[in-house]
Short mmCIF file of C-alpha atoms and ligand atoms in Angstrom, two decimals:
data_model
loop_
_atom_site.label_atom_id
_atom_site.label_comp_id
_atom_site.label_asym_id
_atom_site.label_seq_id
_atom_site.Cartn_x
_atom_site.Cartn_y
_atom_site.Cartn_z
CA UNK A 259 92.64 81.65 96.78
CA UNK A 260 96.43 83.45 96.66
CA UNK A 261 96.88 85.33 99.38
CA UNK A 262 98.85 88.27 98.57
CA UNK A 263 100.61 90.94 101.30
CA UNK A 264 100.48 94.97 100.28
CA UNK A 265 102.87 97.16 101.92
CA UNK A 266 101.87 100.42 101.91
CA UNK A 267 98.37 99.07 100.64
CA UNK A 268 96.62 101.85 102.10
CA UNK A 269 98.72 104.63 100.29
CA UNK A 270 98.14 105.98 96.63
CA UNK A 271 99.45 102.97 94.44
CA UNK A 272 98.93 100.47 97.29
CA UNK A 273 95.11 101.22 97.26
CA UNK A 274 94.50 101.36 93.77
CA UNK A 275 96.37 97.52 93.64
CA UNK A 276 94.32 96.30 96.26
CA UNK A 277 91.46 96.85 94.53
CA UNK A 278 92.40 95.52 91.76
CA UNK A 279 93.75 91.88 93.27
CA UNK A 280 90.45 91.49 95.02
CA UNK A 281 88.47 92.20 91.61
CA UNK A 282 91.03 89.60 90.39
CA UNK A 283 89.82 87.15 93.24
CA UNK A 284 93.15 87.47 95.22
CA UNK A 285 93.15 87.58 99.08
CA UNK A 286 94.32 90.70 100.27
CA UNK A 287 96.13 91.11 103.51
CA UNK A 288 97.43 95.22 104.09
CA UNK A 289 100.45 96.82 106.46
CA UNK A 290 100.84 100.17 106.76
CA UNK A 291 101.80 102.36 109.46
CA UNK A 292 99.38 105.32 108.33
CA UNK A 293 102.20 108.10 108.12
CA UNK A 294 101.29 108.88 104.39
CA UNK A 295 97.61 107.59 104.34
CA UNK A 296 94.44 107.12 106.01
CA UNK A 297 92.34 104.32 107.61
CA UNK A 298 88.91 105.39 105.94
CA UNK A 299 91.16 103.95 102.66
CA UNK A 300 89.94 100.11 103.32
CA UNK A 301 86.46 101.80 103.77
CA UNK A 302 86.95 103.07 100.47
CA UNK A 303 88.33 100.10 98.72
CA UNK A 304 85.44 98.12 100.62
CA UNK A 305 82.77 100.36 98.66
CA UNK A 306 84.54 99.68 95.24
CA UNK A 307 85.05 95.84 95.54
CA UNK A 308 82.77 94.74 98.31
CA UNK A 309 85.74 93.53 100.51
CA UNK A 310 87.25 95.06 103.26
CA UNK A 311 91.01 93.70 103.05
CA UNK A 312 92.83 92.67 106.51
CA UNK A 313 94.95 94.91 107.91
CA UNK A 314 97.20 95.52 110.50
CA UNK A 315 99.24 98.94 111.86
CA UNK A 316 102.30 98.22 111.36
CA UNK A 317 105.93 100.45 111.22
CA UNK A 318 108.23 98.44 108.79
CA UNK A 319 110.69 100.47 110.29
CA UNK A 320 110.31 98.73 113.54
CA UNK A 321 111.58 95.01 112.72
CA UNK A 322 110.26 93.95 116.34
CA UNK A 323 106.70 95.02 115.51
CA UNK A 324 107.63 93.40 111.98
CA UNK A 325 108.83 89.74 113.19
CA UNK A 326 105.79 89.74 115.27
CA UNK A 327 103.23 90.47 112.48
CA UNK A 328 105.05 87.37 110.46
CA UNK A 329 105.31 84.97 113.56
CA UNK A 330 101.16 85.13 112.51
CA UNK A 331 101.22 85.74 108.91
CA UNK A 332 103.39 84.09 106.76
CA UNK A 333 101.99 82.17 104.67
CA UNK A 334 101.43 84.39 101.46
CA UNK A 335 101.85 83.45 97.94
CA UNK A 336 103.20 86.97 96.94
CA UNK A 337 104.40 90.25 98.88
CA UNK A 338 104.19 93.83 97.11
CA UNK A 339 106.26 95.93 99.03
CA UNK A 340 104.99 99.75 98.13
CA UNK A 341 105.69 101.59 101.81
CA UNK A 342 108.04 104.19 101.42
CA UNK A 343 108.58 107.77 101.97
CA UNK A 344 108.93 109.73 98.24
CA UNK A 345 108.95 112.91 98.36
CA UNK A 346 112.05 113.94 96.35
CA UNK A 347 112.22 117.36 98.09
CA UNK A 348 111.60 116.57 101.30
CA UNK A 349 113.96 113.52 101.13
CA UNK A 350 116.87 115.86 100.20
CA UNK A 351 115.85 118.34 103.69
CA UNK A 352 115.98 114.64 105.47
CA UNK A 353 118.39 112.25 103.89
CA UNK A 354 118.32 109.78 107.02
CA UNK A 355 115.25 109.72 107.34
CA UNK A 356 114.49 108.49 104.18
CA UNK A 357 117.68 105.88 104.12
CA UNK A 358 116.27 104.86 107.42
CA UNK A 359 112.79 104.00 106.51
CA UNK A 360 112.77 102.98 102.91
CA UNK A 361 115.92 100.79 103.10
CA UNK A 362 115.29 99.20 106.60
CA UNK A 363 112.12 98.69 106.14
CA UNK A 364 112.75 96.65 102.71
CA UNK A 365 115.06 94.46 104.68
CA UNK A 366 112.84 93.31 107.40
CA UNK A 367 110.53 92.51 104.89
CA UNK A 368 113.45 90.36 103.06
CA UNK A 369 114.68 88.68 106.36
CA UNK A 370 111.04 87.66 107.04
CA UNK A 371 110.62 86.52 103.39
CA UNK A 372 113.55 84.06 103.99
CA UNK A 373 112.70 83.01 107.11
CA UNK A 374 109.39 81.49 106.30
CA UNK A 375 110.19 81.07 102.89
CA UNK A 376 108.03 83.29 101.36
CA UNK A 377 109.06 83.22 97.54
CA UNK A 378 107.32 85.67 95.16
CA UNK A 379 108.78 89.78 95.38
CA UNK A 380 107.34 92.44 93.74
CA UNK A 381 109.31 95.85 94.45
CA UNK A 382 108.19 99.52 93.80
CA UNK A 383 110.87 101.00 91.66
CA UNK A 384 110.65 104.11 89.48
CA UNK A 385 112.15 105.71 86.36
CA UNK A 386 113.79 108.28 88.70
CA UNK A 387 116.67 105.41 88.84
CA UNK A 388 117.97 106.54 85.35
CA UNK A 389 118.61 110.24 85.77
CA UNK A 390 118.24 111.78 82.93
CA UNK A 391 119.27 109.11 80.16
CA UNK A 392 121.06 110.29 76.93
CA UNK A 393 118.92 107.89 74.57
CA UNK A 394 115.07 107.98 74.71
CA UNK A 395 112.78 105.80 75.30
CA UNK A 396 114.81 104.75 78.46
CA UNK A 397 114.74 100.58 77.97
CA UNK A 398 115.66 98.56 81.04
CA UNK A 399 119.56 98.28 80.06
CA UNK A 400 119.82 101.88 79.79
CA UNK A 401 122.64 102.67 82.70
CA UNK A 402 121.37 103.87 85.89
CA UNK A 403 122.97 107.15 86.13
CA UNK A 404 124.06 109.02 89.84
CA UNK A 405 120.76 109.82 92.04
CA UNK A 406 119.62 113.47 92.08
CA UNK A 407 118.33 112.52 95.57
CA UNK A 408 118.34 110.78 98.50
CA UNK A 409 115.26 109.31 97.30
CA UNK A 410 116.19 108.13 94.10
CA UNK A 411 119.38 106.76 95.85
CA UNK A 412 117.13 104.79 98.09
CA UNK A 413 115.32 103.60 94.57
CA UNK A 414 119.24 102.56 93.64
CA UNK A 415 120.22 101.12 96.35
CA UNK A 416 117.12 98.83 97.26
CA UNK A 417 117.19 97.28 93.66
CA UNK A 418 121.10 96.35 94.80
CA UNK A 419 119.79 95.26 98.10
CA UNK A 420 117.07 93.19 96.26
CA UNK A 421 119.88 91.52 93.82
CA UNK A 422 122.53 90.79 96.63
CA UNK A 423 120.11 88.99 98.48
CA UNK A 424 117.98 86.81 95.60
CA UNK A 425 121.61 86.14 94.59
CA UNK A 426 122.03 84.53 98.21
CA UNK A 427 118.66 83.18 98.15
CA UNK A 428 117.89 81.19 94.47
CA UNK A 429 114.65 80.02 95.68
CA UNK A 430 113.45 83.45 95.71
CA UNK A 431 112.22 85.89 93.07
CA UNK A 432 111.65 89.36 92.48
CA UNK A 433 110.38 91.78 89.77
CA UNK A 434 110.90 95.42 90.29
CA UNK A 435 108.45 97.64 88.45
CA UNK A 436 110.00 101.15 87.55
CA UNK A 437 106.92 103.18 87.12
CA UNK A 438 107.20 106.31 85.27
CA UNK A 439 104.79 109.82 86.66
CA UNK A 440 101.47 108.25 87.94
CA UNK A 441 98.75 109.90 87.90
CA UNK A 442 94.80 109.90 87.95
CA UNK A 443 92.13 108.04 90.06
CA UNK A 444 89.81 105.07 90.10
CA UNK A 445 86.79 105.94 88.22
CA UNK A 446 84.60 105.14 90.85
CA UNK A 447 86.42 108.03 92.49
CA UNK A 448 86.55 106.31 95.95
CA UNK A 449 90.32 106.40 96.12
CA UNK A 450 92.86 108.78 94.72
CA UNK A 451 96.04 110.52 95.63
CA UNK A 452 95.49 111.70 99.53
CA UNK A 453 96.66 115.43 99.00
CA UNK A 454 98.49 115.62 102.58
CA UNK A 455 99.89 119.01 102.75
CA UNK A 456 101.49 121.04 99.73
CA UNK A 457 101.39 118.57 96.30
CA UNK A 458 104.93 118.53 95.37
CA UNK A 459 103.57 116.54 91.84
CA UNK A 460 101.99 118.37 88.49
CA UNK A 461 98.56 116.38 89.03
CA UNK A 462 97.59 117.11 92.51
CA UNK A 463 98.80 120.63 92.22
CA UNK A 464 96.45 121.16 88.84
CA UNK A 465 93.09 119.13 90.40
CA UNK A 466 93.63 121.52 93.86
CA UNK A 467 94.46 124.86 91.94
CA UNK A 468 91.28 124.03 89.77
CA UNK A 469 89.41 123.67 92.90
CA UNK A 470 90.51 126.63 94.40
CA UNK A 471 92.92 125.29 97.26
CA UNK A 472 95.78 126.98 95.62
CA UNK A 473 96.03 130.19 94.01
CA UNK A 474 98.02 129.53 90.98
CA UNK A 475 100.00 126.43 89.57
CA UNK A 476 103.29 127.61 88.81
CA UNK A 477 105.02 126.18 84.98
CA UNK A 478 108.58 125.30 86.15
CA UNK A 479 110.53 125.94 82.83
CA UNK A 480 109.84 127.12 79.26
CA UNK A 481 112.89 126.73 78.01
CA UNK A 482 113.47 123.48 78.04
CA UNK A 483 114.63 121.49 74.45
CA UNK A 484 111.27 120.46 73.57
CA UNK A 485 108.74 121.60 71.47
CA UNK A 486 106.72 123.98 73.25
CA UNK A 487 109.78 124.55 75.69
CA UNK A 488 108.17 122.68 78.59
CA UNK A 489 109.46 119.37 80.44
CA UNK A 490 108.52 116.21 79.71
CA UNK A 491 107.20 113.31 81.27
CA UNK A 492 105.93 109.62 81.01
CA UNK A 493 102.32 109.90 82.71
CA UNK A 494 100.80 106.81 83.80
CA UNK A 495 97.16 106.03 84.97
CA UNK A 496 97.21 104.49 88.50
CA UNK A 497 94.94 101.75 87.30
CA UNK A 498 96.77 100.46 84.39
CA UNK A 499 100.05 100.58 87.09
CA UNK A 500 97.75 98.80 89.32
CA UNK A 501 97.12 96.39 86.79
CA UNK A 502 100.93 95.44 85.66
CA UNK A 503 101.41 94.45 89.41
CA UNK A 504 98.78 91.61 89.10
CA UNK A 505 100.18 90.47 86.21
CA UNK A 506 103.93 90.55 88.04
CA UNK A 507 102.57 88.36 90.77
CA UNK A 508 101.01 85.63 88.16
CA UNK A 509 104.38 85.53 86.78
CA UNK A 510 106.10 84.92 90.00
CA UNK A 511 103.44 82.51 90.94
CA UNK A 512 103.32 80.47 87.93
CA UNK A 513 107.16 80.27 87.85
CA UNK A 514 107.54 81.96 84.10
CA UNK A 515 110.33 84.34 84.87
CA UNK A 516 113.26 84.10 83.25
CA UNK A 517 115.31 85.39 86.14
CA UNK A 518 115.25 84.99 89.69
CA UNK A 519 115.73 88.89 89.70
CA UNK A 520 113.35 90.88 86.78
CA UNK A 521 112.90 94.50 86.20
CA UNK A 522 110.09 96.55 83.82
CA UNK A 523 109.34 99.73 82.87
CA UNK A 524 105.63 100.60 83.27
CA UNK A 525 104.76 103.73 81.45
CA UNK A 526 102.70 104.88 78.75
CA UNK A 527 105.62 104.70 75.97
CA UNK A 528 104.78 108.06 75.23
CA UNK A 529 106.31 111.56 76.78
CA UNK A 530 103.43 114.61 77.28
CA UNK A 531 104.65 118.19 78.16
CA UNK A 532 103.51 119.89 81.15
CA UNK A 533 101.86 122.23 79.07
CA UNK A 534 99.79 119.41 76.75
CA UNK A 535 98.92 118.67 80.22
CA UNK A 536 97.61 121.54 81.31
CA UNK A 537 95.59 122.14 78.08
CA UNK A 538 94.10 118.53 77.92
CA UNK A 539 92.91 119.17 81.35
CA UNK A 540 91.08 122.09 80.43
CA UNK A 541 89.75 120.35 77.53
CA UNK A 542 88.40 117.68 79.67
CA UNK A 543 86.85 119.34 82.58
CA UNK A 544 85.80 122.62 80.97
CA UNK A 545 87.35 124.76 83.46
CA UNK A 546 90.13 127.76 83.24
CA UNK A 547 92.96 126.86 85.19
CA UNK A 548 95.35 129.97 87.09
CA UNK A 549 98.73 129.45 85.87
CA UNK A 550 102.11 131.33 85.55
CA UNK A 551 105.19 130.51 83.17
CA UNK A 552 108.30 130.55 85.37
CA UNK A 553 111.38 129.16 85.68
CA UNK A 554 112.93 125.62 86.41
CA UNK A 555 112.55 123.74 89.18
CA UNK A 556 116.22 123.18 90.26
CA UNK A 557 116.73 119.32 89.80
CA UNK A 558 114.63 118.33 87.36
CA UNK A 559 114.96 116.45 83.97
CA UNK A 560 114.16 117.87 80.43
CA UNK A 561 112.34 114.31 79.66
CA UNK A 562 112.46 111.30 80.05
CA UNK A 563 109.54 108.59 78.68
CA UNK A 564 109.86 104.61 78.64
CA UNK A 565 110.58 102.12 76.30
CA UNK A 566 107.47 99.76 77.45
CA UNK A 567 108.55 96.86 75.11
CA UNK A 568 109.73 94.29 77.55
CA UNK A 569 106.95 94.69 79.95
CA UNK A 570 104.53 93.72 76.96
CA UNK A 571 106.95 91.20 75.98
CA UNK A 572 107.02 89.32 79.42
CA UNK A 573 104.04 90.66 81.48
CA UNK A 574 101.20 90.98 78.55
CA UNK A 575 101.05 94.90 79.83
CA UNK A 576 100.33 97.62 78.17
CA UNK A 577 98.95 100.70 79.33
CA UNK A 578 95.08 101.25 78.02
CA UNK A 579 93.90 104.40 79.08
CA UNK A 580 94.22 107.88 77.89
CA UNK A 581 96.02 110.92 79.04
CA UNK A 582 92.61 112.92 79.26
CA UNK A 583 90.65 109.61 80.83
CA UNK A 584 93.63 110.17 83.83
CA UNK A 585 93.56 113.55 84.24
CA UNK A 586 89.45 113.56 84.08
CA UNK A 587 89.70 110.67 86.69
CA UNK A 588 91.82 113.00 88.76
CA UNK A 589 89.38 115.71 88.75
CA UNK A 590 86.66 113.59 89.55
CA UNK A 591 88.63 112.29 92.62
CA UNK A 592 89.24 115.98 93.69
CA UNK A 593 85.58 116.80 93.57
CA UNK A 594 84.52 114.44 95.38
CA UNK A 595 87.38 114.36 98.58
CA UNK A 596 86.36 118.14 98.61
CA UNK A 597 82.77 117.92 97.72
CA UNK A 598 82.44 120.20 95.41
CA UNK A 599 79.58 119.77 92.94
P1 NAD B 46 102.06 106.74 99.28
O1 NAD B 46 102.79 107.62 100.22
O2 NAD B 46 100.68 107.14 98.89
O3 NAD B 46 102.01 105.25 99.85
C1 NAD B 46 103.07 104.70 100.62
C2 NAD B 46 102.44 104.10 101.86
O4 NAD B 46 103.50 103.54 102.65
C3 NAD B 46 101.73 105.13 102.73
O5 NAD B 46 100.42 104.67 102.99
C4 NAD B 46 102.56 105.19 104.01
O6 NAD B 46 101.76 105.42 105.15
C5 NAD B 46 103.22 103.82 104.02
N1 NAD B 46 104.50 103.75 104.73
C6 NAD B 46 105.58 104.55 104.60
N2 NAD B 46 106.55 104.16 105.45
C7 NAD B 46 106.08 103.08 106.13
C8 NAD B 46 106.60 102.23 107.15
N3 NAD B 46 107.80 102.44 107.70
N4 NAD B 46 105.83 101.22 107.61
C9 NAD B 46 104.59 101.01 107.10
N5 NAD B 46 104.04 101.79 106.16
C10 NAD B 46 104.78 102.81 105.68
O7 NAD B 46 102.99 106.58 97.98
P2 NAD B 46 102.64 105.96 96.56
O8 NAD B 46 102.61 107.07 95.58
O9 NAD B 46 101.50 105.03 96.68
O10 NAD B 46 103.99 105.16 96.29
C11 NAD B 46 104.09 103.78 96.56
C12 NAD B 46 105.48 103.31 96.20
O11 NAD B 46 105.73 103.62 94.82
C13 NAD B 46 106.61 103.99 96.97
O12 NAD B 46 107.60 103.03 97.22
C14 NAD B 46 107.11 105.05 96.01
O13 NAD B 46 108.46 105.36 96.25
C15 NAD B 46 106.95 104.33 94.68
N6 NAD B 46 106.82 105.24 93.54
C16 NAD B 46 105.88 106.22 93.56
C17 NAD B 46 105.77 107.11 92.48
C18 NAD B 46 104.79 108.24 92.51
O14 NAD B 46 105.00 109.23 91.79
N7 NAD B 46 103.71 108.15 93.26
C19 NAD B 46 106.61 106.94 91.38
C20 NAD B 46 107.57 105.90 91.38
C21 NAD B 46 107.65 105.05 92.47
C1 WQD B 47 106.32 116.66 86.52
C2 WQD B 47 106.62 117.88 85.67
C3 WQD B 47 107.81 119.60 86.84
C4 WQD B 47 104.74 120.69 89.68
C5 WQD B 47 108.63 112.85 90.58
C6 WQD B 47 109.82 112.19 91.23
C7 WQD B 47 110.10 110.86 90.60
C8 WQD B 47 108.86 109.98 90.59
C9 WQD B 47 107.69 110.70 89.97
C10 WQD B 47 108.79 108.60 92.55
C11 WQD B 47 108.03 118.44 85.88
C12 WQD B 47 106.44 120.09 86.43
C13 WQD B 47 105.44 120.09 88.66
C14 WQD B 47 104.30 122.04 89.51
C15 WQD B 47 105.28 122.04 87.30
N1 WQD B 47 108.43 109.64 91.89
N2 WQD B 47 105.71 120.76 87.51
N3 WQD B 47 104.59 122.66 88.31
O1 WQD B 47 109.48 115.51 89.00
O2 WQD B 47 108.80 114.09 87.00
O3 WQD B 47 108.95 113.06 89.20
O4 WQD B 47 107.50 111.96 90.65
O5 WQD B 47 109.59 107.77 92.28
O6 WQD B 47 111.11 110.29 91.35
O7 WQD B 47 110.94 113.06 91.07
O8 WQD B 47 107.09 114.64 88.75
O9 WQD B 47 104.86 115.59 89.03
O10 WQD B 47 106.79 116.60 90.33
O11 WQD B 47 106.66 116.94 87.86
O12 WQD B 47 105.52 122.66 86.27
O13 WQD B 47 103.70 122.65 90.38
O14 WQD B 47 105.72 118.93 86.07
O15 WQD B 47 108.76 120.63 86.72
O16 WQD B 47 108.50 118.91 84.65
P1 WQD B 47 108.67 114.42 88.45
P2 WQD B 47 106.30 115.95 89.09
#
């Protein structure tokens, strides 16, 4: 059985891939340090799969507390490195803080990687690393513009990090995945997005407006070049994201990537406006949501969706489910963390 090392498996993403390696048969080992998640999480992912995965509280940040966990553990076939801070926002308020812990913690993963020869990568990148491109679909070759954020600079400068050091270290491999906006839940509804605090992303904001938690979900732009005047985005369903990263770590495993250093989009292929989102949500869930047509959010993109090409070329991914299935799965998710009927 592979035995496979989630970062951040606890978090949104990280949760939604353990579940899916352990339906897959994989062994499932989990670090996180629970500043964006909680424990009840391997409860959750226990109910779903019938497997509670190993974990162990652990600051990546802290490279003594890291060393220690692989002087025990280090003999895994694959690491998925998702722990990170992302809030764009926030990230801007706190620029160290977010150098500090995404970039150090990426390296004492890396050091520990070469030190016990651990060979297989698999990185958490995002489309936020090509600004806003000037040709659409974004492919992989499209240039990676300046960061609008700390954040995405992080994004940037970890991919380097990654290169400069597989480049050092041939035996090693890595595929980053640059996911585009994901979105939705599991549809057993166990596990979602955790909604700690204010949602600073369209979905959570929509699932706790419709459930009363906020008043009113504000529009951010209407003026936008598109054709209802609205932003666009790539939105992908957390499962099918889950899903690429299984098929990453075969590759790795069974040797059949063409570079020691790989990157992928994994989006939908297809861009949806905030307002198609809005509407398809009502559609779905047969409720009336409260919202107001303002103006832009400063920083943001006019659109941006991915050329999804190479990742069926190389991985055999594509995404399967539907815009409504996500945002339906969403709701669901909400309903249930709030218990409402
Ligand atoms: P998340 O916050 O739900 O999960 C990240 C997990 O990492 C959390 O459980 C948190 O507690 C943990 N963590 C953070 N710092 C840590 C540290 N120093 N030591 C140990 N654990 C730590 O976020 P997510 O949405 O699941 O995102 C996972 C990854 O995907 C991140 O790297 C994020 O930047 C990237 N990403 C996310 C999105 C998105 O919109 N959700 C889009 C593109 C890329
Ligand atoms: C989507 C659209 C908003 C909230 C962020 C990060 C990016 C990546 C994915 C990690 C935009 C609009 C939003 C609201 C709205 N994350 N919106 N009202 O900004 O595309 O990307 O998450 O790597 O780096 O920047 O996602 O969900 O915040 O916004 O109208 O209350 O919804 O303006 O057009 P975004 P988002």
């Amino acid at each position: 059985m592979k035995k496979i090392l989630i970062t951040g498996g606890t978090g949104y993403i990280g949760s939604h891939t353990a579940v899916e390696l352990i339906t897959e048969n994989y062994k499932v080992h989990i670090v996180d340090n629970l500043s964006n998640s909680k424990i009840e999480v391997l409860s959750d992912i226990q109910k779903i799969t019938g497997k509670k995965p190993c974990f162990d509280k652990i600051d990546l940040l802290n490279k003594k507390e890291t060393d220690d966990f692989f002087k025990i553990n280090n003999d895994f076939d694959a690491i998925i490195h998702f722990a990170a801070y992302k809030a764009v926002g926030e990230s801007v308020a706190k620029p160290l803080m977010y150098y500090r812990n995404n970039l150090n913690s990426l390296m004492n993963i890396l050091s520990n990687m070469q030190k016990y020869n651990i060979s297989n990568f698999v990185f958490s990148s995002s489309c936020t690393v090509y600004g806003q491109p000037d040709m659409l679909p974004v492919t992989e070759s499209s240039p990676i513009k300046k960061a609008d954020s700390p954040y995405g600079n992080t994004k940037q400068i970890a991919e380097e990090i990654i290169n400069d050091f597989l480049n050092a270290n041939k035996q090693l491999k890595s595929i980053s995945l640059r996911y585009f906006n994901p979105i939705g839940a599991h549809e057993s509804a166990h596990i979602g997005e955790l909604p700690i605090g204010m949602p600073n992303n369209l979905v959570p904001f929509i699932t706790q407006t419709a459930a009363g938690i906020r008043k009113q979900l504000k529009i951010f732009g209407t003026d936008y070049n598109t054709s209802d005047g609205t932003a666009i985005r790539d939105y992908i369903h957390v499962v099918d994201l889950a899903q690429a990263h299984i098929l990453a770590v075969r590759r790795l495993i069974k040797n059949e990537n063409k570079n020691n250093s790989e990157f992928f989009n994994i989006g939908t292929g297809k861009g949806n406006s905030v307002l198609e989102l809005v509407n398809t949500f009502e559609k779905v869930t047969g409720l009336k949501l409260n919202y107001i047509l303002t103006k832009r959010r400063p920083g943001d993109i006019e659109k941006v969706w991915a050329d999804t090409s190479l990742a069926y070329k190389e991985l055999k991914w594509k995404a399967k489910r539907t815009l409504a299935n996500a945002l339906l799965s969403a709701w669901n998710r909400e309903k249930i963390y709030r218990g409402i009927k």
